[in-house]
Amino acid sequence: MLQDANQDNKTILIAPLNWGLGHATRCIPIIKALQQNNHIPIIASDGIALALLRKEFPYLKFLELPSYHIEYAKNGRHFKWKLIKNLPKMIKAVLHEKQLVKTWVSQHGIDGIISDNRLGVFSKSIPSVFITHQLQVMTGSTTWLTSKLHQNIIKKYSECWVPDTETDRSLAGELSHIKKSSLKLKYIGPLSRMQKKDSPKKYDLMIILSGPEPQRGILEEKLKTEVQKFKGNVVFIKGLVQADQVKEQIDKICYYNFMNSRQLEQTFNESDIVLCRSGYTTIMDLAKLGKKAFFIPTPGQYEQMYLAKKLKKEGLVPYADQDNFSIENLSEVQSYAGLKSFNPAIEWKNLFNIFES
């Protein structure tokens, strides 16, 4: 009997893209669900995404993938051209990770793959799942091309899991929906590692930064100046995943370099409003918690600008461009409804059945 039970345990390689922390953090509930369903996760990534998941799951096996060398331009208008410039490095990394995965499948006895936007983490010999909320990749005038290229990559996977709803209350809107698709799509609902709790208010404002450099650092410096004019208690999380957590209290502002998931959940629940980027993973967390927020989209990132505009138009969350933001803008939050909380009903057992084949 014990031998039969062990045969049900699948070893699953789960690999989030290292582009800020969003892809890594939205994989946390998937990793926990794999464990709860008696599967064995092996985590593969690079950079701060890998560092964060090591802190969350220190007892799991980790493998290192090559970096895609994703960098933002200092000037948001040059964002697209910076990515094009880095394309040869990215293609080299994708080819390298393809070879690594081929070796790992046999070396580590991997039964299935879950890739969160890692383009080379795929195998023809075992079920492979791709996770993305961007069926349409917005890049301005080239959206049609980047979307078609991305969809062609998704086609090779056994399934594509979309962390959004297919119809009602879609958070990602046009990003996660396409017409007349032949892709094997499963809308699994929003993903969040957070839980809503009734906690006494400790902070009037929570600032949480994320994303690749140099834009993360540019916004940090701007907000350090602006927040001095804020009247109230502030917690400022810089989004720097380092070996040790550093906490610094300066007047009414409490600075952290990073927080783990448990600390973040507690801090979100203790905060009145949140100031952050309009990245999709952050939006899912805010929605799960039913929070009011203010967005500063990353300059030049079409996806974040689209999401910020969409949620403002729906009367949920205001936003401002990074260059034009001032702390006085936060007064607008009270005129918006805030994101509505949701209760996830993800059928993990059914989703994981794909790895039984």
Tab-separated table of N, CA, C and O in Angstrom, residues 226-347:
chain	number	residue	atom	x	y	z
A	226	GLU	N	9.477	62.456	-0.927
A	226	GLU	CA	8.059	62.788	-0.868
A	226	GLU	C	7.410	62.379	0.453
A	226	GLU	O	6.568	63.096	1.000
A	227	VAL	N	7.817	61.232	0.969
A	227	VAL	CA	7.150	60.704	2.165
A	227	VAL	C	7.435	61.547	3.409
A	227	VAL	O	6.702	61.463	4.410
A	228	GLN	N	8.463	62.374	3.352
A	228	GLN	CA	8.749	63.264	4.485
A	228	GLN	C	7.596	64.233	4.737
A	228	GLN	O	7.402	64.708	5.858
A	229	LYS	N	6.814	64.494	3.694
A	229	LYS	CA	5.700	65.448	3.813
A	229	LYS	C	4.401	64.776	4.243
A	229	LYS	O	3.386	65.447	4.404
A	230	PHE	N	4.428	63.453	4.408
A	230	PHE	CA	3.208	62.718	4.763
A	230	PHE	C	2.971	62.784	6.269
A	230	PHE	O	3.885	62.564	7.066
A	231	LYS	N	1.757	63.076	6.633
A	231	LYS	CA	1.391	63.142	8.059
A	231	LYS	C	0.732	61.827	8.459
A	231	LYS	O	-0.401	61.552	8.093
A	232	GLY	N	1.462	61.026	9.184
A	232	GLY	CA	0.952	59.728	9.609
A	232	GLY	C	2.074	58.710	9.678
A	232	GLY	O	3.215	58.979	9.295
A	233	ASN	N	1.769	57.531	10.176
A	233	ASN	CA	2.754	56.465	10.317
A	233	ASN	C	2.920	55.721	8.984
A	233	ASN	O	1.932	55.387	8.331
A	234	VAL	N	4.180	55.491	8.615
A	234	VAL	CA	4.491	54.894	7.316
A	234	VAL	C	5.398	53.679	7.501
A	234	VAL	O	6.336	53.705	8.294
A	235	VAL	N	5.113	52.614	6.749
A	235	VAL	CA	6.057	51.506	6.610
A	235	VAL	C	6.506	51.490	5.147
A	235	VAL	O	5.690	51.537	4.233
A	236	PHE	N	7.811	51.458	4.945
A	236	PHE	CA	8.421	51.611	3.616
A	236	PHE	C	9.256	50.364	3.330
A	236	PHE	O	10.314	50.176	3.925
A	237	ILE	N	8.780	49.503	2.426
A	237	ILE	CA	9.471	48.255	2.089
A	237	ILE	C	10.148	48.442	0.737
A	237	ILE	O	9.483	48.609	-0.286
A	238	LYS	N	11.468	48.410	0.728
A	238	LYS	CA	12.240	48.791	-0.452
A	238	LYS	C	12.235	47.739	-1.565
A	238	LYS	O	12.540	48.043	-2.713
A	239	GLY	N	11.970	46.488	-1.219
A	239	GLY	CA	11.991	45.435	-2.240
A	239	GLY	C	13.384	44.964	-2.584
A	239	GLY	O	13.644	44.540	-3.712
A	240	LEU	N	14.290	45.014	-1.617
A	240	LEU	CA	15.662	44.550	-1.798
A	240	LEU	C	15.838	43.244	-1.034
A	240	LEU	O	15.915	43.243	0.201
A	241	VAL	N	15.874	42.115	-1.741
A	241	VAL	CA	16.032	40.826	-1.081
A	241	VAL	C	17.509	40.600	-0.804
A	241	VAL	O	18.308	40.388	-1.722
A	242	GLN	N	17.877	40.678	0.465
A	242	GLN	CA	19.273	40.547	0.882
A	242	GLN	C	19.409	39.431	1.913
A	242	GLN	O	18.406	38.849	2.345
A	243	ALA	N	20.648	39.132	2.299
A	243	ALA	CA	20.899	38.002	3.199
A	243	ALA	C	20.165	38.169	4.528
A	243	ALA	O	19.584	37.223	5.062
A	244	ASP	N	20.183	39.391	5.071
A	244	ASP	CA	19.557	39.656	6.363
A	244	ASP	C	18.545	40.777	6.240
A	244	ASP	O	18.730	41.728	5.463
A	245	GLN	N	17.502	40.676	7.032
A	245	GLN	CA	16.508	41.741	7.055
A	245	GLN	C	17.040	42.921	7.872
A	245	GLN	O	17.611	42.742	8.940
A	246	VAL	N	16.842	44.113	7.325
A	246	VAL	CA	17.285	45.333	8.001
A	246	VAL	C	16.071	46.225	8.252
A	246	VAL	O	15.299	46.501	7.328
A	247	LYS	N	15.903	46.668	9.485
A	247	LYS	CA	14.806	47.556	9.861
A	247	LYS	C	15.387	48.852	10.409
A	247	LYS	O	16.332	48.827	11.201
A	248	GLU	N	14.845	49.976	9.966
A	248	GLU	CA	15.332	51.287	10.405
A	248	GLU	C	14.141	52.210	10.645
A	248	GLU	O	13.310	52.405	9.766
A	249	GLN	N	14.056	52.765	11.830
A	249	GLN	CA	12.974	53.693	12.182
A	249	GLN	C	13.499	55.120	12.148
A	249	GLN	O	14.442	55.457	12.863
A	250	ILE	N	12.929	55.956	11.285
A	250	ILE	CA	13.292	57.372	11.220
A	250	ILE	C	12.019	58.186	11.393
A	250	ILE	O	11.169	58.232	10.498
A	251	ASP	N	11.871	58.786	12.566
A	251	ASP	CA	10.655	59.519	12.921
A	251	ASP	C	9.441	58.590	12.768
A	251	ASP	O	9.415	57.536	13.381
A	252	LYS	N	8.484	58.951	11.918
A	252	LYS	CA	7.267	58.147	11.783
A	252	LYS	C	7.346	57.145	10.626
A	252	LYS	O	6.349	56.531	10.249
A	253	ILE	N	8.546	56.996	10.065
A	253	ILE	CA	8.722	56.096	8.924
A	253	ILE	C	9.573	54.897	9.335
A	253	ILE	O	10.684	55.059	9.850
A	254	CYS	N	9.042	53.696	9.108
A	254	CYS	CA	9.767	52.467	9.413
A	254	CYS	C	10.199	51.822	8.097
A	254	CYS	O	9.356	51.427	7.278
A	255	TYR	N	11.513	51.733	7.868
A	255	TYR	CA	12.061	51.197	6.623
A	255	TYR	C	12.459	49.725	6.791
A	255	TYR	O	13.052	49.339	7.805
A	256	TYR	N	12.139	48.910	5.782
A	256	TYR	CA	12.620	47.533	5.698
A	256	TYR	C	13.240	47.340	4.321
A	256	TYR	O	12.745	47.892	3.334
A	257	ASN	N	14.300	46.520	4.257
A	257	ASN	CA	14.821	46.182	2.930
A	257	ASN	C	13.898	45.167	2.240
A	257	ASN	O	13.636	45.266	1.047
A	258	PHE	N	13.365	44.203	3.008
A	258	PHE	CA	12.393	43.247	2.461
A	258	PHE	C	11.602	42.650	3.620
A	258	PHE	O	11.951	42.794	4.789
A	259	MET	N	10.524	41.977	3.284
A	259	MET	CA	9.739	41.200	4.254
A	259	MET	C	9.426	39.842	3.641
A	259	MET	O	9.262	39.730	2.417
A	260	ASN	N	9.303	38.825	4.496
A	260	ASN	CA	8.834	37.539	3.992
A	260	ASN	C	7.305	37.568	3.865
A	260	ASN	O	6.661	38.553	4.249
A	261	SER	N	6.722	36.506	3.352
A	261	SER	CA	5.278	36.499	3.078
A	261	SER	C	4.440	36.715	4.329
A	261	SER	O	3.445	37.447	4.309
A	262	ARG	N	4.821	36.075	5.421
A	262	ARG	CA	4.056	36.214	6.664
A	262	ARG	C	4.071	37.652	7.159
A	262	ARG	O	3.035	38.206	7.559
A	263	GLN	N	5.238	38.290	7.120
A	263	GLN	CA	5.346	39.682	7.565
A	263	GLN	C	4.573	40.619	6.646
A	263	GLN	O	3.911	41.550	7.109
A	264	LEU	N	4.675	40.370	5.329
A	264	LEU	CA	3.956	41.210	4.370
A	264	LEU	C	2.446	41.113	4.572
A	264	LEU	O	1.734	42.114	4.555
A	265	GLU	N	1.957	39.903	4.747
A	265	GLU	CA	0.528	39.708	4.969
A	265	GLU	C	0.053	40.503	6.182
A	265	GLU	O	-0.967	41.193	6.138
A	266	GLN	N	0.824	40.413	7.272
A	266	GLN	CA	0.463	41.134	8.490
A	266	GLN	C	0.482	42.641	8.252
A	266	GLN	O	-0.430	43.370	8.670
A	267	THR	N	1.500	43.125	7.550
A	267	THR	CA	1.656	44.567	7.313
A	267	THR	C	0.575	45.101	6.386
A	267	THR	O	0.032	46.185	6.609
A	268	PHE	N	0.261	44.356	5.331
A	268	PHE	CA	-0.857	44.747	4.455
A	268	PHE	C	-2.138	44.914	5.268
A	268	PHE	O	-2.869	45.896	5.131
A	269	ASN	N	-2.421	43.934	6.127
A	269	ASN	CA	-3.656	43.968	6.909
A	269	ASN	C	-3.671	45.092	7.942
A	269	ASN	O	-4.742	45.556	8.334
A	270	GLU	N	-2.502	45.531	8.357
A	270	GLU	CA	-2.400	46.600	9.357
A	270	GLU	C	-2.335	47.993	8.739
A	270	GLU	O	-2.254	48.983	9.461
A	271	SER	N	-2.347	48.078	7.402
A	271	SER	CA	-2.157	49.364	6.725
A	271	SER	C	-3.461	49.881	6.134
A	271	SER	O	-4.281	49.115	5.633
A	272	ASP	N	-3.606	51.213	6.171
A	272	ASP	CA	-4.824	51.848	5.668
A	272	ASP	C	-4.823	51.871	4.143
A	272	ASP	O	-5.742	51.367	3.501
A	273	ILE	N	-3.785	52.464	3.533
A	273	ILE	CA	-3.668	52.503	2.078
A	273	ILE	C	-2.269	52.044	1.661
A	273	ILE	O	-1.330	52.074	2.460
A	274	VAL	N	-2.168	51.609	0.390
A	274	VAL	CA	-0.911	51.059	-0.130
A	274	VAL	C	-0.484	51.860	-1.354
A	274	VAL	O	-1.291	52.119	-2.255
A	275	LEU	N	0.787	52.245	-1.388
A	275	LEU	CA	1.380	52.940	-2.532
A	275	LEU	C	2.374	51.983	-3.182
A	275	LEU	O	3.318	51.517	-2.526
A	276	CYS	N	2.180	51.692	-4.479
A	276	CYS	CA	2.987	50.650	-5.109
A	276	CYS	C	2.922	50.750	-6.630
A	276	CYS	O	2.209	51.584	-7.181
A	277	ARG	N	3.669	49.866	-7.309
A	277	ARG	CA	3.573	49.711	-8.751
A	277	ARG	C	2.244	49.030	-9.088
A	277	ARG	O	1.610	48.402	-8.226
A	278	SER	N	1.868	49.094	-10.373
A	278	SER	CA	0.634	48.442	-10.802
A	278	SER	C	0.935	47.122	-11.496
A	278	SER	O	0.350	46.788	-12.525
A	279	GLY	N	1.877	46.354	-10.913
A	279	GLY	CA	2.164	45.020	-11.422
A	279	GLY	C	1.005	44.081	-11.126
A	279	GLY	O	0.309	44.239	-10.116
A	280	TYR	N	0.816	43.084	-11.969
A	280	TYR	CA	-0.375	42.250	-11.852
A	280	TYR	C	-0.397	41.426	-10.568
A	280	TYR	O	-1.450	41.258	-9.943
A	281	THR	N	0.758	40.915	-10.139
A	281	THR	CA	0.785	40.135	-8.899
A	281	THR	C	0.405	41.008	-7.711
A	281	THR	O	-0.347	40.574	-6.825
A	282	THR	N	0.892	42.230	-7.673
A	282	THR	CA	0.517	43.156	-6.603
A	282	THR	C	-0.979	43.423	-6.627
A	282	THR	O	-1.635	43.465	-5.575
A	283	ILE	N	-1.535	43.588	-7.823
A	283	ILE	CA	-2.979	43.827	-7.953
A	283	ILE	C	-3.769	42.631	-7.414
A	283	ILE	O	-4.773	42.809	-6.710
A	284	MET	N	-3.321	41.419	-7.708
A	284	MET	CA	-4.009	40.234	-7.186
A	284	MET	C	-3.953	40.192	-5.663
A	284	MET	O	-4.946	39.861	-5.001
A	285	ASP	N	-2.798	40.544	-5.076
A	285	ASP	CA	-2.679	40.579	-3.616
A	285	ASP	C	-3.609	41.628	-3.008
A	285	ASP	O	-4.296	41.365	-2.014
A	286	LEU	N	-3.628	42.805	-3.612
A	286	LEU	CA	-4.485	43.883	-3.108
A	286	LEU	C	-5.962	43.506	-3.203
A	286	LEU	O	-6.755	43.808	-2.308
A	287	ALA	N	-6.324	42.820	-4.295
A	287	ALA	CA	-7.713	42.393	-4.473
A	287	ALA	C	-8.086	41.341	-3.434
A	287	ALA	O	-9.175	41.382	-2.858
A	288	LYS	N	-7.188	40.406	-3.186
A	288	LYS	CA	-7.459	39.365	-2.190
A	288	LYS	C	-7.736	39.990	-0.824
A	288	LYS	O	-8.603	39.525	-0.065
A	289	LEU	N	-7.019	41.069	-0.522
A	289	LEU	CA	-7.137	41.723	0.779
A	289	LEU	C	-8.189	42.825	0.801
A	289	LEU	O	-8.484	43.386	1.859
A	290	GLY	N	-8.738	43.163	-0.376
A	290	GLY	CA	-9.746	44.216	-0.449
A	290	GLY	C	-9.210	45.578	-0.033
A	290	GLY	O	-9.872	46.326	0.688
A	291	LYS	N	-8.011	45.929	-0.522
A	291	LYS	CA	-7.335	47.144	-0.075
A	291	LYS	C	-7.583	48.343	-0.996
A	291	LYS	O	-7.854	48.196	-2.184
A	292	LYS	N	-7.430	49.525	-0.403
A	292	LYS	CA	-7.360	50.765	-1.179
A	292	LYS	C	-5.900	51.052	-1.482
A	292	LYS	O	-5.019	50.792	-0.654
A	293	ALA	N	-5.641	51.584	-2.669
A	293	ALA	CA	-4.253	51.754	-3.090
A	293	ALA	C	-4.103	52.948	-4.011
A	293	ALA	O	-5.089	53.525	-4.483
A	294	PHE	N	-2.831	53.296	-4.272
A	294	PHE	CA	-2.463	54.295	-5.281
A	294	PHE	C	-1.312	53.706	-6.072
A	294	PHE	O	-0.352	53.181	-5.500
A	295	PHE	N	-1.402	53.802	-7.406
A	295	PHE	CA	-0.403	53.180	-8.273
A	295	PHE	C	0.536	54.203	-8.909
A	295	PHE	O	0.116	55.288	-9.292
A	296	ILE	N	1.796	53.789	-9.051
A	296	ILE	CA	2.783	54.499	-9.870
A	296	ILE	C	3.339	53.479	-10.859
A	296	ILE	O	4.243	52.704	-10.518
A	297	PRO	N	2.796	53.398	-12.073
A	297	PRO	CA	3.273	52.393	-13.039
A	297	PRO	C	4.749	52.593	-13.376
A	297	PRO	O	5.248	53.726	-13.397
A	298	THR	N	5.435	51.495	-13.652
A	298	THR	CA	6.830	51.583	-14.079
A	298	THR	C	6.906	52.300	-15.420
A	298	THR	O	6.216	51.916	-16.366
A	299	PRO	N	7.714	53.342	-15.533
A	299	PRO	CA	7.797	54.095	-16.793
A	299	PRO	C	8.141	53.205	-17.983
A	299	PRO	O	9.070	52.397	-17.922
A	300	GLY	N	7.351	53.330	-19.054
A	300	GLY	CA	7.611	52.590	-20.274
A	300	GLY	C	7.036	51.193	-20.309
A	300	GLY	O	7.029	50.550	-21.358
A	301	GLN	N	6.528	50.686	-19.175
A	301	GLN	CA	5.986	49.329	-19.165
A	301	GLN	C	4.496	49.387	-19.493
A	301	GLN	O	3.669	49.754	-18.668
A	302	TYR	N	4.181	49.014	-20.725
A	302	TYR	CA	2.814	49.159	-21.245
A	302	TYR	C	1.799	48.372	-20.424
A	302	TYR	O	0.670	48.815	-20.231
A	303	GLU	N	2.189	47.181	-19.960
A	303	GLU	CA	1.272	46.351	-19.179
A	303	GLU	C	0.820	47.066	-17.912
A	303	GLU	O	-0.376	47.124	-17.599
A	304	GLN	N	1.771	47.631	-17.165
A	304	GLN	CA	1.423	48.316	-15.921
A	304	GLN	C	0.600	49.568	-16.183
A	304	GLN	O	-0.311	49.894	-15.413
A	305	MET	N	0.902	50.262	-17.259
A	305	MET	CA	0.116	51.458	-17.597
A	305	MET	C	-1.316	51.070	-17.962
A	305	MET	O	-2.283	51.727	-17.541
A	306	TYR	N	-1.467	50.002	-18.737
A	306	TYR	CA	-2.809	49.535	-19.102
A	306	TYR	C	-3.617	49.177	-17.855
A	306	TYR	O	-4.787	49.565	-17.718
A	307	LEU	N	-3.006	48.408	-16.939
A	307	LEU	CA	-3.717	47.986	-15.732
A	307	LEU	C	-4.098	49.180	-14.859
A	307	LEU	O	-5.201	49.227	-14.308
A	308	ALA	N	-3.185	50.153	-14.741
A	308	ALA	CA	-3.479	51.347	-13.938
A	308	ALA	C	-4.647	52.129	-14.539
A	308	ALA	O	-5.564	52.566	-13.818
A	309	LYS	N	-4.630	52.299	-15.858
A	309	LYS	CA	-5.718	53.020	-16.528
A	309	LYS	C	-7.044	52.276	-16.394
A	309	LYS	O	-8.090	52.883	-16.169
A	310	LYS	N	-6.994	50.953	-16.549
A	310	LYS	CA	-8.202	50.132	-16.462
A	310	LYS	C	-8.852	50.275	-15.087
A	310	LYS	O	-10.064	50.500	-14.968
A	311	LEU	N	-8.050	50.138	-14.029
A	311	LEU	CA	-8.602	50.164	-12.669
A	311	LEU	C	-9.050	51.570	-12.262
A	311	LEU	O	-9.993	51.725	-11.486
A	312	LYS	N	-8.396	52.586	-12.810
A	312	LYS	CA	-8.857	53.949	-12.551
A	312	LYS	C	-10.194	54.192	-13.244
A	312	LYS	O	-11.121	54.767	-12.647
A	313	LYS	N	-10.323	53.746	-14.496
A	313	LYS	CA	-11.562	53.916	-15.252
A	313	LYS	C	-12.725	53.208	-14.564
A	313	LYS	O	-13.871	53.679	-14.595
A	314	GLU	N	-12.430	52.073	-13.912
A	314	GLU	CA	-13.460	51.322	-13.204
A	314	GLU	C	-13.775	51.915	-11.833
A	314	GLU	O	-14.607	51.377	-11.092
A	315	GLY	N	-13.095	53.007	-11.478
A	315	GLY	CA	-13.357	53.680	-10.214
A	315	GLY	C	-12.799	52.972	-8.996
A	315	GLY	O	-13.277	53.168	-7.876
A	316	LEU	N	-11.735	52.161	-9.213
A	316	LEU	CA	-11.199	51.354	-8.118
A	316	LEU	C	-9.926	51.929	-7.502
A	316	LEU	O	-9.799	51.993	-6.282
A	317	VAL	N	-8.969	52.330	-8.349
A	317	VAL	CA	-7.659	52.773	-7.851
A	317	VAL	C	-7.134	53.924	-8.720
A	317	VAL	O	-7.073	53.786	-9.943
A	318	PRO	N	-6.725	55.051	-8.114
A	318	PRO	CA	-6.103	56.129	-8.895
A	318	PRO	C	-4.623	55.853	-9.145
A	318	PRO	O	-4.031	54.986	-8.504
A	319	TYR	N	-4.047	56.602	-10.080
A	319	TYR	CA	-2.617	56.450	-10.355
A	319	TYR	C	-2.030	57.779	-10.806
A	319	TYR	O	-2.747	58.724	-11.146
A	320	ALA	N	-0.698	57.833	-10.824
A	320	ALA	CA	0.022	58.991	-11.365
A	320	ALA	C	1.297	58.509	-12.021
A	320	ALA	O	1.858	57.479	-11.632
A	321	ASP	N	1.756	59.230	-13.046
A	321	ASP	CA	3.051	58.932	-13.644
A	321	ASP	C	4.154	59.188	-12.625
A	321	ASP	O	4.034	60.079	-11.768
A	322	GLN	N	5.232	58.439	-12.739
A	322	GLN	CA	6.323	58.550	-11.764
A	322	GLN	C	6.882	59.964	-11.676
A	322	GLN	O	7.112	60.492	-10.575
A	323	ASP	N	7.086	60.610	-12.821
A	323	ASP	CA	7.683	61.943	-12.820
A	323	ASP	C	6.767	62.988	-12.193
A	323	ASP	O	7.236	63.980	-11.630
A	324	ASN	N	5.452	62.759	-12.300
A	324	ASN	CA	4.497	63.764	-11.842
A	324	ASN	C	3.921	63.487	-10.455
A	324	ASN	O	3.146	64.295	-9.937
A	325	PHE	N	4.291	62.362	-9.852
A	325	PHE	CA	3.701	62.016	-8.555
A	325	PHE	C	4.184	62.948	-7.446
A	325	PHE	O	5.353	63.302	-7.366
A	326	SER	N	3.263	63.315	-6.584
A	326	SER	CA	3.598	63.982	-5.329
A	326	SER	C	2.738	63.373	-4.238
A	326	SER	O	1.670	62.809	-4.506
A	327	ILE	N	3.183	63.462	-3.003
A	327	ILE	CA	2.495	62.806	-1.897
A	327	ILE	C	1.061	63.311	-1.735
A	327	ILE	O	0.187	62.594	-1.232
A	328	GLU	N	0.809	64.536	-2.205
A	328	GLU	CA	-0.548	65.090	-2.120
A	328	GLU	C	-1.543	64.290	-2.966
A	328	GLU	O	-2.751	64.308	-2.699
A	329	ASN	N	-1.052	63.572	-3.979
A	329	ASN	CA	-1.931	62.755	-4.828
A	329	ASN	C	-2.691	61.696	-4.039
A	329	ASN	O	-3.757	61.230	-4.462
A	330	LEU	N	-2.153	61.304	-2.881
A	330	LEU	CA	-2.775	60.230	-2.105
A	330	LEU	C	-4.167	60.600	-1.594
A	330	LEU	O	-4.958	59.714	-1.261
A	331	SER	N	-4.469	61.905	-1.574
A	331	SER	CA	-5.811	62.325	-1.140
A	331	SER	C	-6.890	61.814	-2.091
A	331	SER	O	-8.068	61.716	-1.721
A	332	GLU	N	-6.500	61.472	-3.331
A	332	GLU	CA	-7.460	60.971	-4.320
A	332	GLU	C	-8.015	59.594	-3.948
A	332	GLU	O	-9.101	59.206	-4.399
A	333	VAL	N	-7.274	58.841	-3.138
A	333	VAL	CA	-7.649	57.460	-2.835
A	333	VAL	C	-9.059	57.369	-2.254
A	333	VAL	O	-9.814	56.433	-2.558
A	334	GLN	N	-9.427	58.334	-1.432
A	334	GLN	CA	-10.729	58.279	-0.761
A	334	GLN	C	-11.893	58.362	-1.744
A	334	GLN	O	-13.016	57.976	-1.408
A	335	SER	N	-11.641	58.863	-2.939
A	335	SER	CA	-12.713	58.985	-3.941
A	335	SER	C	-12.886	57.711	-4.768
A	335	SER	O	-13.745	57.656	-5.649
A	336	TYR	N	-12.055	56.690	-4.498
A	336	TYR	CA	-12.104	55.443	-5.253
A	336	TYR	C	-12.517	54.289	-4.343
A	336	TYR	O	-12.245	54.298	-3.142
A	337	ALA	N	-13.154	53.301	-4.936
A	337	ALA	CA	-13.755	52.213	-4.147
A	337	ALA	C	-12.723	51.255	-3.558
A	337	ALA	O	-12.988	50.605	-2.540
A	338	GLY	N	-11.549	51.166	-4.182
A	338	GLY	CA	-10.574	50.159	-3.750
A	338	GLY	C	-10.868	48.823	-4.407
A	338	GLY	O	-11.949	48.603	-4.970
A	339	LEU	N	-9.895	47.916	-4.356
A	339	LEU	CA	-10.060	46.610	-4.990
A	339	LEU	C	-10.942	45.706	-4.137
A	339	LEU	O	-10.870	45.738	-2.909
A	340	LYS	N	-11.780	44.918	-4.812
A	340	LYS	CA	-12.740	44.071	-4.117
A	340	LYS	C	-12.122	42.716	-3.828
A	340	LYS	O	-11.493	42.115	-4.687
A	341	SER	N	-12.326	42.246	-2.607
A	341	SER	CA	-11.724	40.972	-2.204
A	341	SER	C	-12.402	39.790	-2.895
A	341	SER	O	-13.544	39.888	-3.346
A	342	PHE	N	-11.677	38.694	-3.028
A	342	PHE	CA	-12.207	37.489	-3.637
A	342	PHE	C	-11.825	36.285	-2.782
A	342	PHE	O	-10.831	36.300	-2.061
A	343	ASN	N	-12.625	35.264	-2.851
A	343	ASN	CA	-12.333	34.012	-2.168
A	343	ASN	C	-11.910	32.986	-3.209
A	343	ASN	O	-12.731	32.568	-4.028
A	344	PRO	N	-10.644	32.601	-3.204
A	344	PRO	CA	-10.177	31.678	-4.236
A	344	PRO	C	-10.821	30.303	-4.080
A	344	PRO	O	-10.972	29.800	-2.974
A	345	ALA	N	-11.216	29.736	-5.186
A	345	ALA	CA	-11.765	28.380	-5.171
A	345	ALA	C	-11.030	27.563	-6.222
A	345	ALA	O	-11.640	26.948	-7.095
A	346	ILE	N	-9.716	27.610	-6.155
A	346	ILE	CA	-8.899	26.922	-7.149
A	346	ILE	C	-8.911	25.425	-6.873
A	346	ILE	O	-8.595	24.979	-5.768
A	347	GLU	N	-9.300	24.656	-7.863
A	347	GLU	CA	-9.353	23.197	-7.730
A	347	GLU	C	-7.974	22.613	-8.049
A	347	GLU	O	-7.724	22.096	-9.143
